[in-house]
Short mmCIF file of C-alpha atoms and ligand atoms in Angstrom, two decimals:
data_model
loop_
_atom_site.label_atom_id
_atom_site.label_comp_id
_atom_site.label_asym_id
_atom_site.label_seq_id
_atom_site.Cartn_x
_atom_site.Cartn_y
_atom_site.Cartn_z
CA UNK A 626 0.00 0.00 0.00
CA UNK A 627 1.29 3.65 -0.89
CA UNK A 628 0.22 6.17 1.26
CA UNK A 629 1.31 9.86 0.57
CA UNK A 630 2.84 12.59 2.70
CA UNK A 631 -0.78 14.52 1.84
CA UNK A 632 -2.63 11.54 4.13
CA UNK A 633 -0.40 11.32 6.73
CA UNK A 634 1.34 14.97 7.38
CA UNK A 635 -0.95 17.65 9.26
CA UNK A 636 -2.46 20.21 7.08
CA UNK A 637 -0.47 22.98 9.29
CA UNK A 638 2.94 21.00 8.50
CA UNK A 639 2.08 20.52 4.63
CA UNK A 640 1.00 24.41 4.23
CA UNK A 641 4.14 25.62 5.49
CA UNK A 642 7.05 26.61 3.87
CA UNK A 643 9.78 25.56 6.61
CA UNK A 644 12.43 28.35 8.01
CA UNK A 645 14.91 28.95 4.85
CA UNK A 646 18.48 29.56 5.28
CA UNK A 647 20.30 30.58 2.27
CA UNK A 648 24.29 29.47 1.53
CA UNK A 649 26.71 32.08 2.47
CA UNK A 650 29.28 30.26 0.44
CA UNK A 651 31.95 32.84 -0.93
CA UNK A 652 29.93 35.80 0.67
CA UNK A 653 30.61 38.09 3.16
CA UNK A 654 28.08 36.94 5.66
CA UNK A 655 26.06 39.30 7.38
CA UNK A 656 21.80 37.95 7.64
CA UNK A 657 22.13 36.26 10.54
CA UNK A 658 23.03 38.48 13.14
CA UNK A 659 25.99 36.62 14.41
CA UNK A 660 29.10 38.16 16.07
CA UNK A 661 31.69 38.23 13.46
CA UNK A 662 34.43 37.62 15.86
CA UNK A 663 36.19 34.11 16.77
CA UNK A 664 37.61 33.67 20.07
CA UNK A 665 41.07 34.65 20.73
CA UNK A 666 43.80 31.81 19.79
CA UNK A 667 45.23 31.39 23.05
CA UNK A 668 40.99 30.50 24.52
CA UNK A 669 40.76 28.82 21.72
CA UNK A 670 43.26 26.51 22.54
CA UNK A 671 41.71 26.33 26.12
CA UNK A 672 38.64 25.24 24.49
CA UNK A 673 39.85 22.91 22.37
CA UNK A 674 41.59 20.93 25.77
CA UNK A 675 38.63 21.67 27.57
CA UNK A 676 36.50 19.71 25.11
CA UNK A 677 38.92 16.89 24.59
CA UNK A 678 38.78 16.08 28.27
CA UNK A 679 34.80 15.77 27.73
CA UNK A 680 33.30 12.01 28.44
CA UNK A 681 31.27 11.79 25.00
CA UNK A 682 30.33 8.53 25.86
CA UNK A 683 28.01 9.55 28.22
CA UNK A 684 24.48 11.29 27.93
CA UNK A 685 24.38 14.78 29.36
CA UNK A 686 23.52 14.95 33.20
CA UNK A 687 20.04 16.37 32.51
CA UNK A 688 20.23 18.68 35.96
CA UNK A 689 22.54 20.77 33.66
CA UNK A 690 23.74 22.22 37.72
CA UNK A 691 27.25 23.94 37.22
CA UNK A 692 26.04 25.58 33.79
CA UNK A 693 22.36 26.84 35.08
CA UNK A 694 25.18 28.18 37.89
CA UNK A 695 27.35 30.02 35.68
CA UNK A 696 23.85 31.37 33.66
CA UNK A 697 22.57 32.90 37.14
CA UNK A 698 25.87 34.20 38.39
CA UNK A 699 27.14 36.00 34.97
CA UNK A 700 24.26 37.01 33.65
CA UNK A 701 21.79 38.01 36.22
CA UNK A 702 19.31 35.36 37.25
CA UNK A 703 17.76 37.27 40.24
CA UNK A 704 17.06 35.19 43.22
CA UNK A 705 14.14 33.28 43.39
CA UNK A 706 13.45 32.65 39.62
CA UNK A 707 14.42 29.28 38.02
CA UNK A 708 16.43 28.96 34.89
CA UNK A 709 15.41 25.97 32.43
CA UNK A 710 18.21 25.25 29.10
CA UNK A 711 17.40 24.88 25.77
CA UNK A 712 19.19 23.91 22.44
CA UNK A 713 19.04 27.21 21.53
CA UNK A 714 16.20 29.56 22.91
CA UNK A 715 14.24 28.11 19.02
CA UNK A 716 13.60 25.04 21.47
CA UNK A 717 12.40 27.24 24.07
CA UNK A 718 10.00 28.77 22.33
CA UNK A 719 8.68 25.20 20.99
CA UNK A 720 8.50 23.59 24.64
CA UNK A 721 6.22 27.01 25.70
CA UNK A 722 4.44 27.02 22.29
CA UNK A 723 3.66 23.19 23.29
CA UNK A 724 3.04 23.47 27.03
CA UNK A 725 0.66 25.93 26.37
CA UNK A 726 -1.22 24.54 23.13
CA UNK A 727 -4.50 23.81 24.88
CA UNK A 728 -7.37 23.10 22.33
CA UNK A 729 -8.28 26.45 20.99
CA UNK A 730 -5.44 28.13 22.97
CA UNK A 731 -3.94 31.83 21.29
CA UNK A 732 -0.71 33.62 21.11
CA UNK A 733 -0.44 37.02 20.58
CA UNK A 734 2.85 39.08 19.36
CA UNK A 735 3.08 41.84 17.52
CA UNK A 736 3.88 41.76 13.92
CA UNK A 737 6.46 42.06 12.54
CA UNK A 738 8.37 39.82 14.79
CA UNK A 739 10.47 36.98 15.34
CA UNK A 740 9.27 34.40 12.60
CA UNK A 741 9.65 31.52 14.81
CA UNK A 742 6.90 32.48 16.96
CA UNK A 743 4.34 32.24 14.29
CA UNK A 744 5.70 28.86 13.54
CA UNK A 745 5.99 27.13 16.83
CA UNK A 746 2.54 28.39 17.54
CA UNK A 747 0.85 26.92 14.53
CA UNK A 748 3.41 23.66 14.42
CA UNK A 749 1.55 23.22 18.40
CA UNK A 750 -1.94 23.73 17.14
CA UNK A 751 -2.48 26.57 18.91
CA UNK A 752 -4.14 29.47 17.01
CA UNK A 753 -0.99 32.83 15.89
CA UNK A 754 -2.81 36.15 16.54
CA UNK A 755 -0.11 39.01 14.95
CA UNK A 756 -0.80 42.70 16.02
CA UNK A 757 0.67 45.60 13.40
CA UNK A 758 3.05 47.55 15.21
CA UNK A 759 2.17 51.10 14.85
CA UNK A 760 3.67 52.72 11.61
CA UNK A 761 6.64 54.31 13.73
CA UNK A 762 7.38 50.62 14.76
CA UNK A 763 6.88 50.85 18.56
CA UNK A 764 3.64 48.65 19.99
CA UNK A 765 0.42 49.66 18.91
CA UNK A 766 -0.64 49.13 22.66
CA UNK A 767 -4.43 50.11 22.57
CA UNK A 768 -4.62 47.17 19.56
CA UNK A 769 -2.20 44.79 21.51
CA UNK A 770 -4.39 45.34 24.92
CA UNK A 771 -7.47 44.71 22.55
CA UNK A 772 -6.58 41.36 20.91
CA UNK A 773 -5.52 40.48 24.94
CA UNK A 774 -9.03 41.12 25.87
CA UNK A 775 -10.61 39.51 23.21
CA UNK A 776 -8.25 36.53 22.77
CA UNK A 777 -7.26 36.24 26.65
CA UNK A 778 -3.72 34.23 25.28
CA UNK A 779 -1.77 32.00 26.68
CA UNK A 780 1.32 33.51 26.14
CA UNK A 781 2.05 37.17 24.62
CA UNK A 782 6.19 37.55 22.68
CA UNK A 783 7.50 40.45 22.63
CA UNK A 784 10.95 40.57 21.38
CA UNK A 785 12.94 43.03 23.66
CA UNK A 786 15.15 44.58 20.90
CA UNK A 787 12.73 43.59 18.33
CA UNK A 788 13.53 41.34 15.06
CA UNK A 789 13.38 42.72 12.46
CA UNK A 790 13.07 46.11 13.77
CA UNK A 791 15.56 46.66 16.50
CA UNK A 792 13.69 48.72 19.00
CA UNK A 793 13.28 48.47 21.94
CA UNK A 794 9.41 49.05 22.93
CA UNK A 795 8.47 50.97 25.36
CA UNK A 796 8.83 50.09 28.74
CA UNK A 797 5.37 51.17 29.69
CA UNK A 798 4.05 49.53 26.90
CA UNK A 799 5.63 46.31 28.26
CA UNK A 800 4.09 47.18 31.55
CA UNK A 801 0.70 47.87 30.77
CA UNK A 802 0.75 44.26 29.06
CA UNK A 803 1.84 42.53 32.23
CA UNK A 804 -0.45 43.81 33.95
CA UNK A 805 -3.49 42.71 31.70
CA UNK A 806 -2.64 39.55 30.26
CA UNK A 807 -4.11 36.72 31.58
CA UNK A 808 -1.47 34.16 30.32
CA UNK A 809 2.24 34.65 30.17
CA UNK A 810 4.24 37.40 28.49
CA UNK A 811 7.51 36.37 27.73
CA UNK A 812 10.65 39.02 27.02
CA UNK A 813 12.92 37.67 24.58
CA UNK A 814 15.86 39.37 24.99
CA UNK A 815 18.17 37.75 22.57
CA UNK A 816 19.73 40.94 21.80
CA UNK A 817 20.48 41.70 25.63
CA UNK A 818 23.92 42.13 25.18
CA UNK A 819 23.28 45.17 22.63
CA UNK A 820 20.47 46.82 24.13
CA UNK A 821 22.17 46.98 27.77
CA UNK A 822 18.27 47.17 28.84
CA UNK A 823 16.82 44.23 30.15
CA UNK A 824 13.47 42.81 31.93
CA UNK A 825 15.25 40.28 34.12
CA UNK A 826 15.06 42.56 37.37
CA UNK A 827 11.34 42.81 37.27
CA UNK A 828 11.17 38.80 37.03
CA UNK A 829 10.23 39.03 41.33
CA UNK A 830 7.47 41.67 40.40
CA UNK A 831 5.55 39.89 38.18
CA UNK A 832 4.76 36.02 38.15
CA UNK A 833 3.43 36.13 34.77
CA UNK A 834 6.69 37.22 33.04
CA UNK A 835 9.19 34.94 31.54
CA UNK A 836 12.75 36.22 30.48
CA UNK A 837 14.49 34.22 27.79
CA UNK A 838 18.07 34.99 26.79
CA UNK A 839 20.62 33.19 24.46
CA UNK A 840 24.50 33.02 23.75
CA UNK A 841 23.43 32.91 20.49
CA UNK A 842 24.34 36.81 19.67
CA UNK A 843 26.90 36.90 22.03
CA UNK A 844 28.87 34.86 20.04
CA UNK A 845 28.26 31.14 20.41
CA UNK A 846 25.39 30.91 17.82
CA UNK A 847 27.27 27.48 16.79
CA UNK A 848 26.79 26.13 20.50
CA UNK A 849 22.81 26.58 20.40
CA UNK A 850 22.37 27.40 23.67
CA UNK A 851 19.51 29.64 24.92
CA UNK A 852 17.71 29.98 28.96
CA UNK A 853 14.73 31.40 29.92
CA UNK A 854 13.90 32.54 34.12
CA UNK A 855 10.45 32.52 35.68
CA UNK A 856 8.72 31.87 38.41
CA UNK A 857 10.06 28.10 39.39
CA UNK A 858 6.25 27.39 39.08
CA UNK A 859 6.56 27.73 35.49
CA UNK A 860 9.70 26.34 34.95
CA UNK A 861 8.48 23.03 36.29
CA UNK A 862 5.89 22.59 33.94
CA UNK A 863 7.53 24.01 30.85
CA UNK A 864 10.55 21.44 32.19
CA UNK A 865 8.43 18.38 31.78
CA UNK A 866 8.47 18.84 28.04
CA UNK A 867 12.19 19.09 27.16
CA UNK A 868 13.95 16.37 25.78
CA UNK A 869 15.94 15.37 29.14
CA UNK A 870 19.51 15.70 27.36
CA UNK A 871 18.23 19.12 25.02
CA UNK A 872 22.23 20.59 25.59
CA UNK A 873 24.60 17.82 24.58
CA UNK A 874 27.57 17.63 26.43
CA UNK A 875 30.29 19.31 24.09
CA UNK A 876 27.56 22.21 23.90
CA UNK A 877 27.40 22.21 27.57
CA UNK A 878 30.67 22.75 28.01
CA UNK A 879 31.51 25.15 25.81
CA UNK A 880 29.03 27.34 26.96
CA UNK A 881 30.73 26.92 30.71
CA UNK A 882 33.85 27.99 28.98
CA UNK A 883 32.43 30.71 27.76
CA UNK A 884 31.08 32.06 30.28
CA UNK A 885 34.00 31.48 32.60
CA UNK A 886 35.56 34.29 29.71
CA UNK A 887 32.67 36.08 29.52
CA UNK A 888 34.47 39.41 29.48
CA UNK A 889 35.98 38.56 26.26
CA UNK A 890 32.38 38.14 24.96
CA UNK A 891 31.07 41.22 26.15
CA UNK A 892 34.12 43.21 25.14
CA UNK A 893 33.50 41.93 21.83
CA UNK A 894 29.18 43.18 22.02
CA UNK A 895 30.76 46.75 22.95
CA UNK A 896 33.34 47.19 19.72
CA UNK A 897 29.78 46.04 18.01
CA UNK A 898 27.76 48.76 19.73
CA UNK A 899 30.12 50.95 18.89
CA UNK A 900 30.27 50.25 15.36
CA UNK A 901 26.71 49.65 14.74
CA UNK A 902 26.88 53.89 15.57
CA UNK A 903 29.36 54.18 12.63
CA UNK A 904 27.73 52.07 10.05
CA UNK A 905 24.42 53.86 10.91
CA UNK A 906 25.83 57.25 10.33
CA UNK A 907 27.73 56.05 6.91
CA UNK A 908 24.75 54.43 6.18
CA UNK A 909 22.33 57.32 6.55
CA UNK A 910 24.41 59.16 4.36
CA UNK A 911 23.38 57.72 1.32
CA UNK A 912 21.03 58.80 -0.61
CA UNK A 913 17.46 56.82 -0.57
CA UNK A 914 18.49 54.99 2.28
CA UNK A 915 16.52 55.51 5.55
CA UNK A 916 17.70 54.07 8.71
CA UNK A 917 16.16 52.96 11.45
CA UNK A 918 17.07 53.52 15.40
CA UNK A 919 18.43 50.31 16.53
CA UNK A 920 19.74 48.53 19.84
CA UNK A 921 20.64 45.31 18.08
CA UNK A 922 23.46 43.68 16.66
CA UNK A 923 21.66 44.99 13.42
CA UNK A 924 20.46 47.60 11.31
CA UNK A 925 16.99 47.76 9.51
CA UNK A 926 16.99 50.21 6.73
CA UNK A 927 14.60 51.42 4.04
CA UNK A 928 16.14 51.40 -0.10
CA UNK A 929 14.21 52.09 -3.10
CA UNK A 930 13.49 48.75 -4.27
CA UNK A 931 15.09 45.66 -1.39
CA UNK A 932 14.44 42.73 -3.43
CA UNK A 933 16.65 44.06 -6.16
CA UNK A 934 19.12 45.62 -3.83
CA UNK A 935 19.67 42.46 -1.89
CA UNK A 936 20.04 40.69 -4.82
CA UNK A 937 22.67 43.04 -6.41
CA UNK A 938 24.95 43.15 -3.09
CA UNK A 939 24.66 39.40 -3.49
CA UNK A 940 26.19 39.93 -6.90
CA UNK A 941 29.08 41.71 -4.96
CA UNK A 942 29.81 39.27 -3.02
CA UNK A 943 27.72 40.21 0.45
CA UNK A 944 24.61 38.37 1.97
CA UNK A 945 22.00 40.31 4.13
CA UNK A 946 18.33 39.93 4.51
CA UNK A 947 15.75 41.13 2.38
CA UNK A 948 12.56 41.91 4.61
CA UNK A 949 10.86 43.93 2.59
CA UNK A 950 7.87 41.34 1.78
CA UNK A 951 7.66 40.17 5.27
CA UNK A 952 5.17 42.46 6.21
CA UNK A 953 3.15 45.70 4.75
CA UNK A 954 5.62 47.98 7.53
CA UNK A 955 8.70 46.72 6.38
CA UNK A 956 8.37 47.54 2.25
CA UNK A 957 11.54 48.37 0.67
CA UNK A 958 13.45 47.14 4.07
CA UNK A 959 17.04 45.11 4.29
CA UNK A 960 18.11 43.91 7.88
CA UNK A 961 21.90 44.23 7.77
CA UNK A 962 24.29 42.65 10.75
CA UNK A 963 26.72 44.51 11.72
CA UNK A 964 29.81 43.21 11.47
CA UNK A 965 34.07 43.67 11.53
CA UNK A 966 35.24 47.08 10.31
CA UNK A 967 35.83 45.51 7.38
CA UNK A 968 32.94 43.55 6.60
CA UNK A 969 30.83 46.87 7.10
CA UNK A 970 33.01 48.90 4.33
CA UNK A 971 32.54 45.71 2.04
CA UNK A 972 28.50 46.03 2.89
CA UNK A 973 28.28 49.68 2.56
CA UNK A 974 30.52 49.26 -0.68
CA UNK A 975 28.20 46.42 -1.79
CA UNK A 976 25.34 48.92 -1.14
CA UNK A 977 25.87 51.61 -3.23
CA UNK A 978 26.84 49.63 -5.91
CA UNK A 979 23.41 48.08 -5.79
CA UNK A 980 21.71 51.15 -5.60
CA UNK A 981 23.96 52.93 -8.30
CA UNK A 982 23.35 49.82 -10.57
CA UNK A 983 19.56 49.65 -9.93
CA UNK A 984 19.03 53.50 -10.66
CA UNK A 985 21.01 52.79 -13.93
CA UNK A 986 24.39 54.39 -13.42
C1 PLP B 1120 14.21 37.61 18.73
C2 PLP B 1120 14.94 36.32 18.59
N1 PLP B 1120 14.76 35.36 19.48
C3 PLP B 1120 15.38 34.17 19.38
C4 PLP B 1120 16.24 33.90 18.33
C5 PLP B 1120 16.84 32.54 18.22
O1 PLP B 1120 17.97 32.40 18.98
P1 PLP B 1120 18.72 31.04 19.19
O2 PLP B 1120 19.92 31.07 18.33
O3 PLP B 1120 19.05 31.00 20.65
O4 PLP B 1120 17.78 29.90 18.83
C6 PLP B 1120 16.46 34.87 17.36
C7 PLP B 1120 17.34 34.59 16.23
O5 PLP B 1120 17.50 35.32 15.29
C8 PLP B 1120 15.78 36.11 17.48
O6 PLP B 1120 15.93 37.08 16.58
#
C-alpha cells in the first residue's frame, strides 16, 4: 500500500514553507546576526583541551547544575526565579508554544516579529494572533491590549530589541501588558547584550513574566544554547516537556567555557555597539536609504526597491536579509548585521553599488 505525505502529514505542517536559510558560500556573511568575531587563539586553545577532556560517551547529566550556575551568576538570574536550558532559545520557544497549546489556545505578538513564533505556535496547534506595530514601529498598545481582551492568550512575545526592527518598545508599553494579560508574556531578549536594557530585574514583580536569553548573539550561535527565568512554578511545567539531554555535552561545556571568559564576549558586544553607531551614520548618508534607530546587533533600513538591492549586493559578493515582503511595515526594508570594520566597508561598498546599478548608473 502507498500512502502519501498529503494523508499522513498535518495540514499545518504541509501548508508551510519551513524556516529557509540561504548558503553564504563565498559571501561576506552578514543575515544572521551573528558576532563576526572568533575567540582569541590562546581560549581557543583552552577550548579545544577543555573539550577533549569531555566524556562523549556519556548522555548529558540532565540537571545541567554547574552551567544553570554560571547562567545565574554571569548574567543576572535574580534570586528566586528558576532557569530551564534549551538547544538554543528556538527550542524554548517550541517547549512554551507546546506546554501551552490547549485546544483552541492563542498567542499574541506583535507583527512584525520573530518568525519563529508564528511557527511554533501553529506547528503546536495553537491558534498565531499578529498585532501591526504602529507605523513608527513601537507597539500599537491600545490594539495589543485589545486582541488580549478579546483573545485572553496563553502567552504574549515580545521581542525586547525587536527582530526585524531593532527597537526596543516601550517600557510602559511592556508594563501595561503585564499587567493585563491573563497568560504569560515572555521578554525575549536575545539581543540583551546590545540593548544593555533588560526585563530580568522585574522577574520578582511579576509572576506572569518569563525572560528568555541566548549566547546565540553573544557569540556562540554554533553552541545553540539559549535559557529562559520565571517563576520556578513555570519552569516546572515548561521542564516536563524538554527532551531530558536538550544541551549535549560538548555544547554544555563550551558554553561553561564561555562564560567562565565572559568578558571577552562582552568586550567583543561593545566594539559592536560601537560600530553599529558608525555604520548607521555612513549608512544614513546615502542617498534613498533611511535608517532605522536600533539597539541590536543589526540595522533595519529602508532602499528604493530591497528585493533588487539584496540581490545586487549578493552579486558583490555580500549576503543580508531582504525583509521587505515580510510584512506591509517593512516595504523596501534590508536587515543588515553589523559586522568587523571591514565587513561593514565591504557592505556599505556592496550597497551603493546596488543602488547605483539599480538606478542605472
Ligand atoms: C528575537 C529572537 N529570538 C530568538 C532567536 C533565536 O535564537 P537562538 O539562536 O538561541 O535559537 C532569534 C534569532 O535570530 C531572534 O531574533
Amino acid at each position: 500500500m502507498s500512502v502519501s505525505p498529503q494523508d499522513l502529514i498535518r495540514p499545518e505542517v504541509l501548508a508551510m514553507a519551513g524556516y529557509h536559510v540561504p548558503s553564504a558560500a563565498g559571501l561576506v556573511k552578514l543575515d544572521a546576526m551573528e558576532n563576526p568575531y572568533p575567540l582569541p587563539p590562546e581560549l581557543q586553545r583552552a577550548l579545544a583541551e577543555r573539550l577533549a577532556a569531555v566524556a562523549i560517551n556519556r548522555y548529558p547529566a540532565p540537571s545541567y547544575t554547574r552551567l544553570k550556575a554560571l547562567v545565574r551568576e554571569k548574567l543576572g538570574v535574580p534570586a528566586g526565579a528558576e532557569v530551564l536550558l534549551g538547544n538554543g532559545s528556538d527550542e524554548l520557544i517550541t517547549m512554551m508554544s507546546v506546554a501551552t497549546a490547549k485546544p483552541g489556545a492563542t498567542v499574541v505578538a506583535p507583527a512584525p516579529s520573530f518568525v519563529m513564533y508564528d511557527l511554533s505556535t501553529r506547528l503546536a496547534g495553537a491558534t498565531y494572533v499578529p498585532v501591526p506595530l504602529a507605523a513608527d514601529l513601537s507597539l500599537d498598545l491600545p490594539a495589543m491590549l485589545a486582541a488580549i481582551e478579546r483573545h485572553r492568550p496563553a502567552l504574549v512575545w515580545l521581542a525586547y530589541p525587536n527582530n526585524p526592527t531593532g527597537n526596543c518598545f516601550a517600557r510602559a508599553d511592556v508594563e501595561a501588558i503585564l499587567a493585563v494579560a491573563p497568560g504569560l508574556v515572555v521578554l525575549d531578549e536575545a539581543y540583551q547584550p546590545f540593548a544593555l536594557d533588560s526585563w530580568m530585574d522585574a522577574l520578582p514583580a511579576h509572576d506572569n513574566l518569563v525572560v528568555m536569553r541566548t549566547v546565540s548573539k553573544l557569540g556562540l550561535a554554533g553552541i545553540r544554547i539559549g535559557y529562559m527565568a520565571a517563576a520556578p512554578r513555570w519552569i516546572a511545567e515548561f521542564d516536563k516537556v524538554r527532551p531530558p539531554y536538550n544541551v549535549s555535552v560538548l555544547d554544555e561545556a563550551a558554553a561553561e567555557f564561555a562564560l567562565e571568559h565572559l568578558d571577552v564576549l562582552l568586550a567583543q558586544a561593545a566594539r559592536l555597539r560601537e560600530d553599529r553607531g558608525h555604520l548607521a551614520a555612513a549608512l544614513a548618508a546615502l542617498p534613498g536609504v533611511a535608517v532605522f534607530p536600533s539597539r541590536a546587533n543589526f540595522l533595519l533600513v529602508r532602499v528604493p526597491d530591497s528585493t533588487a538591492v539584496a540581490a545586487g549586493m549578493r552579486e558583490r559578493g555580500v549576503l543580508i536579509k531582504d525583509v521587505g515582503r515580510m510584512h506591509p511595515l517593512l516595504a523596501g526594508c534590508l536587515r543588515l548585521t553589523v559586522g568587523t570594520p571591514d565587513e561593514n566597508a565591504a557592505m556599505l561598498d556592496a550597497l551603493r553599488g546596488a543602488l547605483a546599478a539599480r538606478a542605472g548608473r
